Coordinates of C-alpha atoms and ligand atoms in Angstrom, one line a residue:
M1 CA 0.0 0.0 0.0
E2 CA 1.3 3.4 -0.9
F3 CA 0.9 6.6 1.1
K4 CA -0.1 9.7 -0.8
E5 CA 1.0 13.0 0.6
G6 CA -1.7 15.4 1.5
L7 CA -1.1 19.1 2.2
T8 CA -3.1 21.9 3.5
F9 CA -2.9 25.7 3.7
D10 CA -0.4 25.9 6.5
D11 CA 1.9 23.5 4.8
V12 CA 2.7 25.8 1.9
L13 CA 3.3 29.3 0.7
L14 CA 2.9 31.0 -2.7
V15 CA 6.2 32.0 -4.1
P16 CA 6.2 35.7 -4.9
K17 CA 6.5 36.7 -8.5
Y18 CA 7.3 39.8 -10.4
S19 CA 4.3 42.1 -10.4
D20 CA 3.4 45.1 -12.6
I21 CA 0.4 45.9 -10.4
T22 CA 0.6 49.3 -8.7
S23 CA -2.7 49.3 -7.0
R24 CA -5.0 46.6 -5.7
S25 CA -7.9 48.2 -7.7
Q26 CA -6.1 46.9 -10.9
T27 CA -7.0 43.3 -9.9
D28 CA -10.1 41.6 -11.0
L29 CA -11.7 39.0 -8.7
S30 CA -14.5 38.0 -11.0
T31 CA -14.9 34.2 -11.3
K32 CA -17.2 31.4 -12.2
L33 CA -19.3 29.8 -9.5
S34 CA -20.7 27.2 -11.8
R35 CA -21.0 26.4 -15.5
N36 CA -23.5 29.3 -16.1
I37 CA -23.1 31.6 -13.1
S38 CA -20.4 34.2 -12.7
L39 CA -19.6 36.1 -9.5
N40 CA -17.7 39.4 -9.0
I41 CA -15.9 38.1 -5.9
P42 CA -14.9 34.5 -5.3
F43 CA -16.8 34.0 -2.0
T44 CA -19.9 32.1 -1.1
S45 CA -21.5 31.7 2.4
A46 CA -22.0 28.2 3.7
N47 CA -25.4 26.6 3.7
M48 CA -25.3 26.2 7.5
D49 CA -28.1 27.1 10.0
T50 CA -25.8 29.5 11.8
V51 CA -24.5 31.1 8.7
T52 CA -26.9 31.6 5.8
E53 CA -30.5 32.7 5.8
S54 CA -31.8 35.6 3.8
A55 CA -30.0 38.4 5.6
M56 CA -26.6 36.8 4.9
A57 CA -27.5 36.0 1.3
V58 CA -28.6 39.6 0.6
V59 CA -25.2 41.0 1.8
M60 CA -23.2 38.3 0.0
A61 CA -25.0 39.1 -3.3
R62 CA -24.6 42.8 -2.8
A63 CA -20.8 42.4 -2.4
G64 CA -20.6 40.3 -5.6
G65 CA -20.7 36.8 -4.1
I66 CA -23.6 34.5 -3.3
G67 CA -25.2 32.9 -0.2
F68 CA -26.6 29.4 0.0
I69 CA -29.8 29.2 2.2
H70 CA -29.4 26.1 4.5
R71 CA -31.9 23.3 4.3
F72 CA -32.7 22.7 8.0
L73 CA -35.9 24.6 7.5
T74 CA -39.3 23.4 6.3
I75 CA -39.7 23.6 2.5
Q76 CA -42.0 26.6 2.9
E77 CA -39.6 28.4 5.2
Q78 CA -36.6 27.8 3.0
A79 CA -38.5 29.0 -0.1
N80 CA -39.5 32.1 1.8
E81 CA -35.9 32.9 2.6
V82 CA -35.1 32.7 -1.1
L83 CA -38.1 34.9 -1.9
K84 CA -36.9 37.5 0.7
V85 CA -33.5 37.7 -1.0
K86 CA -35.1 38.1 -4.5
R87 CA -37.4 40.9 -3.2
S88 CA -34.6 42.7 -1.4
G89 CA -33.4 44.4 -4.5
S90 CA -34.4 44.6 -8.2
V91 CA -34.9 47.3 -10.8
I92 CA -38.6 46.6 -10.4
I93 CA -40.5 44.4 -7.9
E94 CA -42.8 42.4 -10.2
N95 CA -45.4 41.3 -7.7
P96 CA -45.5 43.9 -4.9
Y97 CA -47.5 42.9 -1.9
I98 CA -51.1 44.3 -2.1
I99 CA -54.0 44.5 0.3
N100 CA -57.7 45.3 -0.3
Q101 CA -58.9 48.7 0.8
D102 CA -61.7 47.2 2.8
K103 CA -59.4 45.4 5.2
T104 CA -58.5 46.9 8.5
V105 CA -55.4 48.7 9.7
Q106 CA -54.6 45.7 11.9
D107 CA -54.7 43.5 8.8
A108 CA -52.3 45.7 7.0
I109 CA -49.9 45.7 10.0
D110 CA -50.0 41.9 10.3
Y111 CA -49.5 41.4 6.6
A112 CA -46.6 43.9 6.3
N113 CA -45.0 42.3 9.4
E114 CA -45.4 38.8 7.9
K115 CA -43.8 39.9 4.6
E116 CA -41.2 42.1 6.3
V117 CA -42.0 45.1 4.1
S118 CA -42.5 48.7 5.0
G119 CA -45.5 49.4 2.8
L120 CA -48.4 47.8 0.9
L121 CA -50.2 48.8 -2.3
V122 CA -53.9 49.1 -1.8
V123 CA -56.4 47.8 -4.3
D124 CA -60.2 47.8 -4.8
S125 CA -62.3 44.7 -5.5
N126 CA -61.3 45.0 -9.2
S127 CA -57.6 44.8 -8.3
K128 CA -57.2 48.5 -9.4
L129 CA -54.7 50.6 -7.5
T130 CA -56.5 53.0 -5.1
G131 CA -53.8 53.9 -2.6
I132 CA -50.7 53.0 -0.7
V133 CA -50.1 52.4 3.1
T134 CA -46.7 52.7 4.6
D135 CA -45.2 52.4 8.1
R136 CA -45.9 56.1 8.6
D137 CA -49.7 55.7 8.0
L138 CA -49.9 52.7 10.3
L139 CA -47.4 53.3 13.1
F140 CA -49.4 55.8 15.2
E141 CA -52.9 54.8 14.1
K142 CA -54.7 54.4 17.5
N143 CA -57.8 52.6 16.2
T144 CA -56.5 49.5 14.3
T145 CA -60.1 48.6 13.3
H146 CA -60.2 51.5 10.9
L147 CA -60.5 50.5 7.3
I148 CA -57.4 51.0 5.2
K149 CA -59.2 53.1 2.7
D150 CA -59.7 55.7 5.5
V151 CA -56.1 56.0 6.4
M152 CA -54.2 55.3 3.2
T153 CA -52.5 57.9 0.9
K154 CA -54.9 58.2 -2.0
D155 CA -53.3 60.4 -4.6
V156 CA -50.6 58.0 -5.5
V157 CA -48.0 59.0 -8.0
T158 CA -47.6 56.2 -10.5
A159 CA -45.6 55.5 -13.7
K160 CA -46.2 53.5 -16.8
S161 CA -44.9 50.0 -17.6
G162 CA -41.5 50.4 -19.3
T163 CA -40.3 53.3 -17.1
S164 CA -36.5 53.1 -16.9
P165 CA -34.6 53.3 -13.5
E166 CA -33.4 56.8 -14.6
E167 CA -36.9 58.0 -15.3
A168 CA -38.1 56.5 -12.0
K169 CA -35.4 58.2 -10.1
E170 CA -36.5 61.6 -11.5
I171 CA -40.1 61.0 -10.6
L172 CA -39.2 59.8 -7.1
H173 CA -37.1 62.9 -6.6
K174 CA -39.6 65.3 -8.1
H175 CA -42.4 64.1 -5.8
R176 CA -40.2 63.4 -2.8
I177 CA -41.6 59.9 -2.5
E178 CA -40.1 56.5 -1.8
K179 CA -42.4 54.2 -3.6
L180 CA -43.4 54.3 -7.3
P181 CA -46.1 51.8 -8.3
I182 CA -46.1 50.9 -12.0
V183 CA -49.5 50.6 -13.6
D184 CA -50.6 49.4 -17.0
D185 CA -53.1 51.1 -19.2
S186 CA -56.1 49.5 -17.4
G187 CA -54.9 50.8 -14.0
S188 CA -53.8 47.4 -12.8
I189 CA -50.5 47.1 -10.9
A190 CA -47.6 46.0 -13.0
G191 CA -44.9 46.4 -10.5
L192 CA -43.2 48.7 -7.9
I193 CA -40.0 50.7 -8.0
T194 CA -38.6 51.9 -4.6
S195 CA -36.0 54.6 -3.9
K196 CA -34.1 52.1 -1.9
D197 CA -33.7 49.8 -4.9
I198 CA -32.6 52.6 -7.1
T199 CA -30.0 53.8 -4.6
N200 CA -28.8 50.2 -4.1
I201 CA -28.0 49.9 -7.8
A202 CA -25.4 52.6 -7.4
A203 CA -24.3 51.6 -3.9
Y204 CA -23.4 48.0 -4.8
P205 CA -21.7 48.2 -8.2
L206 CA -20.3 44.6 -7.9
A207 CA -23.6 43.0 -6.9
S208 CA -24.4 39.6 -8.3
K209 CA -27.7 39.8 -10.2
D210 CA -30.0 37.7 -12.2
K211 CA -31.4 38.7 -15.6
K212 CA -34.1 40.8 -13.9
G213 CA -31.6 42.7 -11.7
R214 CA -32.5 40.7 -8.6
P215 CA -29.8 39.4 -6.2
L216 CA -28.5 35.9 -6.9
V217 CA -29.2 33.3 -4.3
G218 CA -28.5 29.6 -3.9
A219 CA -30.1 27.0 -1.7
A220 CA -29.3 23.6 -0.4
V221 CA -31.2 20.3 -0.8
G222 CA -30.5 16.9 0.7
V223 CA -30.6 13.5 -0.9
K224 CA -33.4 11.9 0.9
G225 CA -37.2 12.2 1.2
D226 CA -38.6 15.5 -0.1
F227 CA -35.6 16.7 -2.2
L228 CA -37.6 16.9 -5.4
E229 CA -40.5 18.7 -3.8
R230 CA -37.9 21.0 -2.1
T231 CA -36.2 21.6 -5.4
E232 CA -39.5 22.6 -7.1
A233 CA -40.3 25.0 -4.3
L234 CA -36.9 26.6 -4.3
L235 CA -36.7 27.0 -8.0
G236 CA -40.3 28.4 -7.9
A237 CA -39.2 31.0 -5.4
G238 CA -36.4 32.0 -7.7
A239 CA -33.3 30.2 -6.5
D240 CA -30.6 30.6 -9.1
V241 CA -28.6 27.6 -8.1
L242 CA -29.0 24.6 -5.9
V243 CA -26.5 22.6 -4.0
V244 CA -27.0 18.9 -3.3
D245 CA -25.1 18.9 -0.1
I246 CA -24.1 15.8 1.9
A247 CA -21.1 14.9 4.0
H248 CA -20.0 12.1 1.6
G249 CA -20.8 13.4 -1.9
H250 CA -18.9 10.6 -3.7
S251 CA -21.8 8.3 -3.1
E252 CA -24.7 6.6 -4.9
N253 CA -27.1 8.8 -2.9
A254 CA -25.5 12.0 -4.2
I255 CA -25.1 10.8 -7.7
N256 CA -28.7 9.6 -8.0
T257 CA -30.0 12.8 -6.5
V258 CA -28.1 14.8 -9.1
R259 CA -29.4 12.7 -11.9
N260 CA -33.0 12.9 -10.6
I261 CA -32.9 16.6 -10.2
K262 CA -31.3 17.2 -13.6
K263 CA -33.9 14.8 -15.2
A264 CA -36.8 16.6 -13.6
Y265 CA -35.4 20.2 -14.0
P266 CA -32.8 20.1 -16.8
D267 CA -32.3 23.9 -16.6
C268 CA -31.5 23.8 -12.8
E269 CA -28.0 25.1 -12.2
L270 CA -26.8 22.4 -9.9
I271 CA -23.7 22.0 -7.6
A272 CA -23.0 18.9 -5.6
G273 CA -20.6 17.8 -2.9
N274 CA -18.7 17.4 -0.8
V275 CA -16.0 15.3 -2.3
A276 CA -12.2 15.3 -1.8
T277 CA -10.8 13.3 -4.7
S278 CA -10.5 13.5 -8.4
H279 CA -12.7 10.4 -8.8
G280 CA -15.4 12.0 -6.6
A281 CA -15.3 15.1 -8.7
E282 CA -15.4 13.2 -12.0
D283 CA -18.3 11.0 -10.9
L284 CA -20.4 14.1 -10.0
I285 CA -19.4 15.8 -13.2
K286 CA -20.5 12.8 -15.2
A287 CA -23.8 12.8 -13.3
G288 CA -24.4 16.3 -14.7
V289 CA -23.3 18.9 -12.1
D290 CA -22.4 22.4 -13.0
A291 CA -19.9 22.8 -10.2
V292 CA -18.3 20.5 -7.6
K293 CA -17.9 21.4 -3.9
V294 CA -14.7 20.1 -2.4
G295 CA -13.9 19.5 1.3
V296 CA -14.2 16.5 3.6
G297 CA -13.4 17.1 7.2
S298 CA -11.7 20.5 6.6
G299 CA -14.3 22.7 8.2
S300 CA -13.6 24.4 11.5
I301 CA -16.5 22.6 13.3
C302 CA -15.9 19.3 11.5
I303 CA -15.0 16.1 13.4
T304 CA -15.5 13.8 10.5
R305 CA -11.8 13.0 10.4
V306 CA -11.8 12.3 14.1
I307 CA -14.9 10.2 14.1
T308 CA -14.4 8.3 10.8
G309 CA -10.7 8.6 10.1
S310 CA -11.6 9.8 6.6
G311 CA -10.7 13.0 4.7
V312 CA -8.1 14.7 2.6
P313 CA -6.1 17.8 3.6
Q314 CA -7.9 20.7 1.8
L315 CA -5.2 22.0 -0.5
T316 CA -4.5 18.6 -2.0
A317 CA -8.2 17.9 -2.3
V318 CA -8.7 21.2 -4.2
M319 CA -5.7 20.6 -6.5
D320 CA -6.8 17.0 -7.4
C321 CA -10.4 18.0 -8.0
A322 CA -9.4 21.1 -10.0
K323 CA -7.4 19.1 -12.4
I324 CA -10.5 17.1 -13.3
G325 CA -12.6 20.2 -13.2
R326 CA -10.4 21.9 -15.8
E327 CA -10.6 18.8 -18.1
Y328 CA -14.4 19.1 -18.1
S329 CA -14.5 23.0 -17.8
I330 CA -16.5 22.6 -14.5
P331 CA -15.6 25.0 -11.6
I332 CA -14.5 23.8 -8.2
I333 CA -15.6 25.3 -4.9
S334 CA -13.2 25.0 -2.0
D335 CA -15.4 24.5 1.1
G336 CA -14.1 24.4 4.6
G337 CA -10.9 25.3 6.5
T338 CA -10.6 28.9 5.3
R339 CA -9.5 31.0 8.3
T340 CA -7.7 33.9 6.5
S341 CA -7.5 35.7 3.2
G342 CA -4.2 33.9 2.8
D343 CA -6.0 30.5 3.0
A344 CA -8.5 31.7 0.4
T345 CA -5.8 32.9 -1.9
K346 CA -4.0 29.5 -1.7
A347 CA -7.3 27.6 -2.4
L348 CA -7.9 29.8 -5.5
A349 CA -4.3 29.5 -6.7
A350 CA -4.6 25.7 -6.3
G351 CA -7.5 25.7 -8.8
A352 CA -10.7 26.5 -6.9
S353 CA -12.9 29.1 -8.7
S354 CA -14.5 30.1 -5.5
V355 CA -14.3 29.6 -1.8
M356 CA -17.2 28.7 0.6
V357 CA -16.9 30.2 4.0
G358 CA -18.5 29.2 7.3
S359 CA -16.8 30.2 10.5
M360 CA -15.4 33.5 9.2
L361 CA -19.0 34.7 8.5
G362 CA -20.5 33.2 11.6
G363 CA -20.9 35.6 14.5
T364 CA -21.8 38.5 12.3
D365 CA -24.9 40.7 12.3
E366 CA -26.2 38.9 9.3
S367 CA -25.8 35.3 10.6
P368 CA -28.8 33.7 12.2
G369 CA -28.9 33.6 16.0
T370 CA -28.6 36.0 18.8
V371 CA -25.5 37.7 20.3
L372 CA -24.6 36.1 23.7
T373 CA -22.4 37.6 26.4
K374 CA -19.8 35.6 28.3
N375 CA -17.2 37.1 30.7
G376 CA -17.9 40.5 29.1
K377 CA -17.2 39.3 25.6
R378 CA -19.9 38.9 22.9
F379 CA -20.3 35.7 20.9
K380 CA -22.7 33.9 18.6
V381 CA -23.3 30.2 18.2
Y382 CA -21.6 28.5 15.2
R383 CA -22.2 24.8 14.8
G384 CA -21.6 22.0 12.4
M385 CA -24.7 20.8 10.4
A386 CA -23.9 17.3 11.6
S387 CA -23.7 18.4 15.2
L388 CA -26.2 17.1 17.7
G389 CA -27.7 20.6 18.2
A390 CA -28.3 21.2 14.5
S391 CA -29.7 17.7 14.1
L392 CA -32.2 18.2 16.9
G393 CA -33.1 21.6 15.5
R394 CA -33.9 20.0 12.2
K395 CA -35.8 17.1 13.8
S396 CA -38.1 19.5 15.6
K397 CA -38.7 21.4 12.4
D398 CA -39.7 18.2 10.6
S399 CA -42.0 16.8 13.3
G400 CA -42.8 19.8 15.4
S401 CA -40.9 18.4 18.4
V402 CA -38.2 16.1 19.5
S403 CA -39.7 13.0 21.3
F404 CA -38.3 11.4 24.4
D405 CA -38.5 8.2 22.4
D406 CA -35.7 9.5 20.2
D407 CA -32.6 7.6 21.2
L408 CA -30.0 10.3 21.0
N409 CA -27.2 7.7 21.6
D410 CA -28.0 6.4 18.1
Y411 CA -26.8 9.7 16.6
V412 CA -23.1 9.9 15.9
A413 CA -22.3 13.6 15.5
E414 CA -19.7 14.6 12.9
G415 CA -19.7 18.2 13.9
V416 CA -19.4 20.3 17.0
E417 CA -21.3 23.2 18.4
A418 CA -19.1 26.2 19.1
M419 CA -19.1 29.9 19.9
V420 CA -17.4 32.4 17.7
P421 CA -16.7 36.0 18.7
Y422 CA -19.3 38.6 17.6
K423 CA -17.7 40.3 14.6
G424 CA -20.1 43.1 13.4
T425 CA -21.1 43.2 9.8
V426 CA -20.2 40.8 7.0
T427 CA -19.4 43.7 4.7
D428 CA -16.3 44.5 6.8
I429 CA -15.2 40.9 6.8
L430 CA -15.6 40.6 3.0
K431 CA -13.6 43.8 2.6
Q432 CA -10.7 42.2 4.5
L433 CA -11.1 38.9 2.6
T434 CA -11.3 40.4 -0.9
G435 CA -8.5 43.0 0.0
G436 CA -6.2 40.2 1.1
V437 CA -6.9 38.1 -2.0
R438 CA -6.3 41.1 -4.3
S439 CA -2.9 41.6 -2.6
G440 CA -2.4 37.8 -3.0
L441 CA -2.9 38.1 -6.8
S442 CA -0.4 40.9 -6.9
Y443 CA 2.2 38.8 -5.1
C444 CA 1.6 36.1 -7.7
G445 CA 2.1 38.7 -10.5
A446 CA -1.5 38.1 -11.6
H447 CA -4.3 40.5 -12.6
N448 CA -7.0 38.0 -12.1
I449 CA -7.7 34.5 -10.7
T450 CA -7.1 32.6 -13.8
Q451 CA -3.7 34.3 -14.3
M452 CA -2.8 33.5 -10.7
Q453 CA -3.7 29.8 -11.3
D454 CA -1.4 29.8 -14.3
N455 CA 1.4 31.5 -12.4
A456 CA 1.1 29.9 -9.0
E457 CA 4.1 28.2 -7.6
F458 CA 3.7 26.6 -4.2
I459 CA 6.6 26.0 -1.8
K460 CA 6.3 23.5 0.9
M461 CA 7.5 24.8 4.3
S462 CA 8.9 23.2 7.4
R463 CA 7.4 23.8 10.9
A464 CA 10.1 26.4 11.3
G465 CA 8.9 28.1 8.1
F466 CA 5.3 28.0 9.4
A467 CA 6.4 29.5 12.8
E468 CA 8.3 32.2 10.9
S469 CA 5.2 33.0 8.9
Q470 CA 3.2 33.9 12.1
P471 CA 3.9 37.0 14.2
H472 CA 6.8 35.9 16.4
D473 CA 9.0 37.1 19.2
V474 CA 6.7 40.0 20.0
S475 CA 3.6 40.4 22.2
V476 CA 0.8 41.0 19.8
M477 CA -1.5 43.8 21.0
Ligands
LIG1 P1 -15.4 26.6 7.9 O1 -14.1 26.0 8.1 O2 -15.5 27.7 6.9 O3 -16.2 25.3 7.2 O4 -16.1 26.9 9.1 C1 -17.5 25.4 6.8 C2 -17.9 24.0 6.1 O5 -17.8 23.0 7.0 C3 -18.7 21.9 6.5 N1 -19.5 21.5 7.6 C4 -19.3 20.3 8.3 N2 -18.4 19.3 8.2 N3 -19.4 18.2 10.0 C5 -18.5 18.2 9.0 O6 -17.6 17.3 8.9 C6 -20.3 19.2 10.2 O7 -21.1 19.1 11.2 C7 -20.3 20.3 9.3 N4 -21.1 21.4 9.2 C8 -20.6 22.1 8.2 C9 -19.5 22.5 5.4 O8 -18.9 22.0 4.2 C10 -19.3 23.9 5.6 O9 -19.5 24.7 4.4

């Protein structure tokens, strides 16, 4: 039996190369997520219940990446998260939320809260626009049994179908309003343009968008039970890409799931994983995937290698899979083990087209969960999807509760529950990550990721080399 050498990020460095780059802004981080989807930055947020729901996915897309909504939700809940991302920004909201004018103020408050919007368009029984109610109309209304038609703003400024963002901006400014309903010739609602969406277009120039100008969003499905039903609901809600995500992606279960989804929804952009070998990547590619997710046991909360003894150090896994990916022109996503922008740069240089991040994005304002305080320091929970806690959470979602009959000793966890320091907003973390990778390109003498992959030369280092690479012989403040 032969031993293969496996290396990971801390085992190597990228050898510096001559660079003609004088400013980081000359570098281009655009990349392919999958066969048909491009991103402006090579980062995706992990489909984990302590990382990605709609709030995270919105920020990731605004920055030029993409978030994957986790699947430990009911089908309806997960589809709603996708919908929230899609509605969070677009040139025009095609189906704005409406309410009948004969409903009460309380009805409007409840509906706006449920949909998490600040205003509703009001219609009569013929579905014609008659008014608009916003937070301002509802907030201080003492009698919530009043009818909407008595409190709404009636003289609504509207625009015709086909109004451009520039024209809409002028109308919004001229009338000092924030919402501009679009109506067709018959007076029926054809959409809504909001000032927030118009300003967002300028504020997020790198944003990842679909053909309608809405944020890109991905979502995860499993390999058992309801995965086809879930796929249908997620695609129906507008998900741009799905990921078949299981711990051991080089398996009959994963391959059959990929085949079944592609057969039922041939246009579905589909990623699958996780694998850690070239054979694993090739089998998923042959089954029809549009990108392969790579990483077994590399995640910060993973104990797969401890529990099962299986895995491949992440850098070697990425290199092996990327070789096959290049042969078939299928992008590779490095998933797990990224702790710094340097790790991300190494993963990209080794052949990954993008990097999926978990722990670095956990503990942020946009990650699900509340901020906890311990010994005066602020934390958030970050846990493996195969941890006992995440598994119990999902069980109670599926059945409404966890029964005392459930023998928890039967469950072998492959992930741990942890706390990560509260870090503020994801936007700042992404700035650090992308800034670091841009500098990394420059050190490799590359203007973009493909050039870096062509130029990259890795050097293996000793333990002394690693120690020298860290701050040393000083007290770090
Ligand atoms: P990082 O290192 O970014 O890794 O925190 C995130 C990735 O870890 C994987 N993941 C798990 N792996 N047991 C595992 O072996 C788990 O419970 C678990 N939960 C998440 C996943 O690929 C994620 O994107």
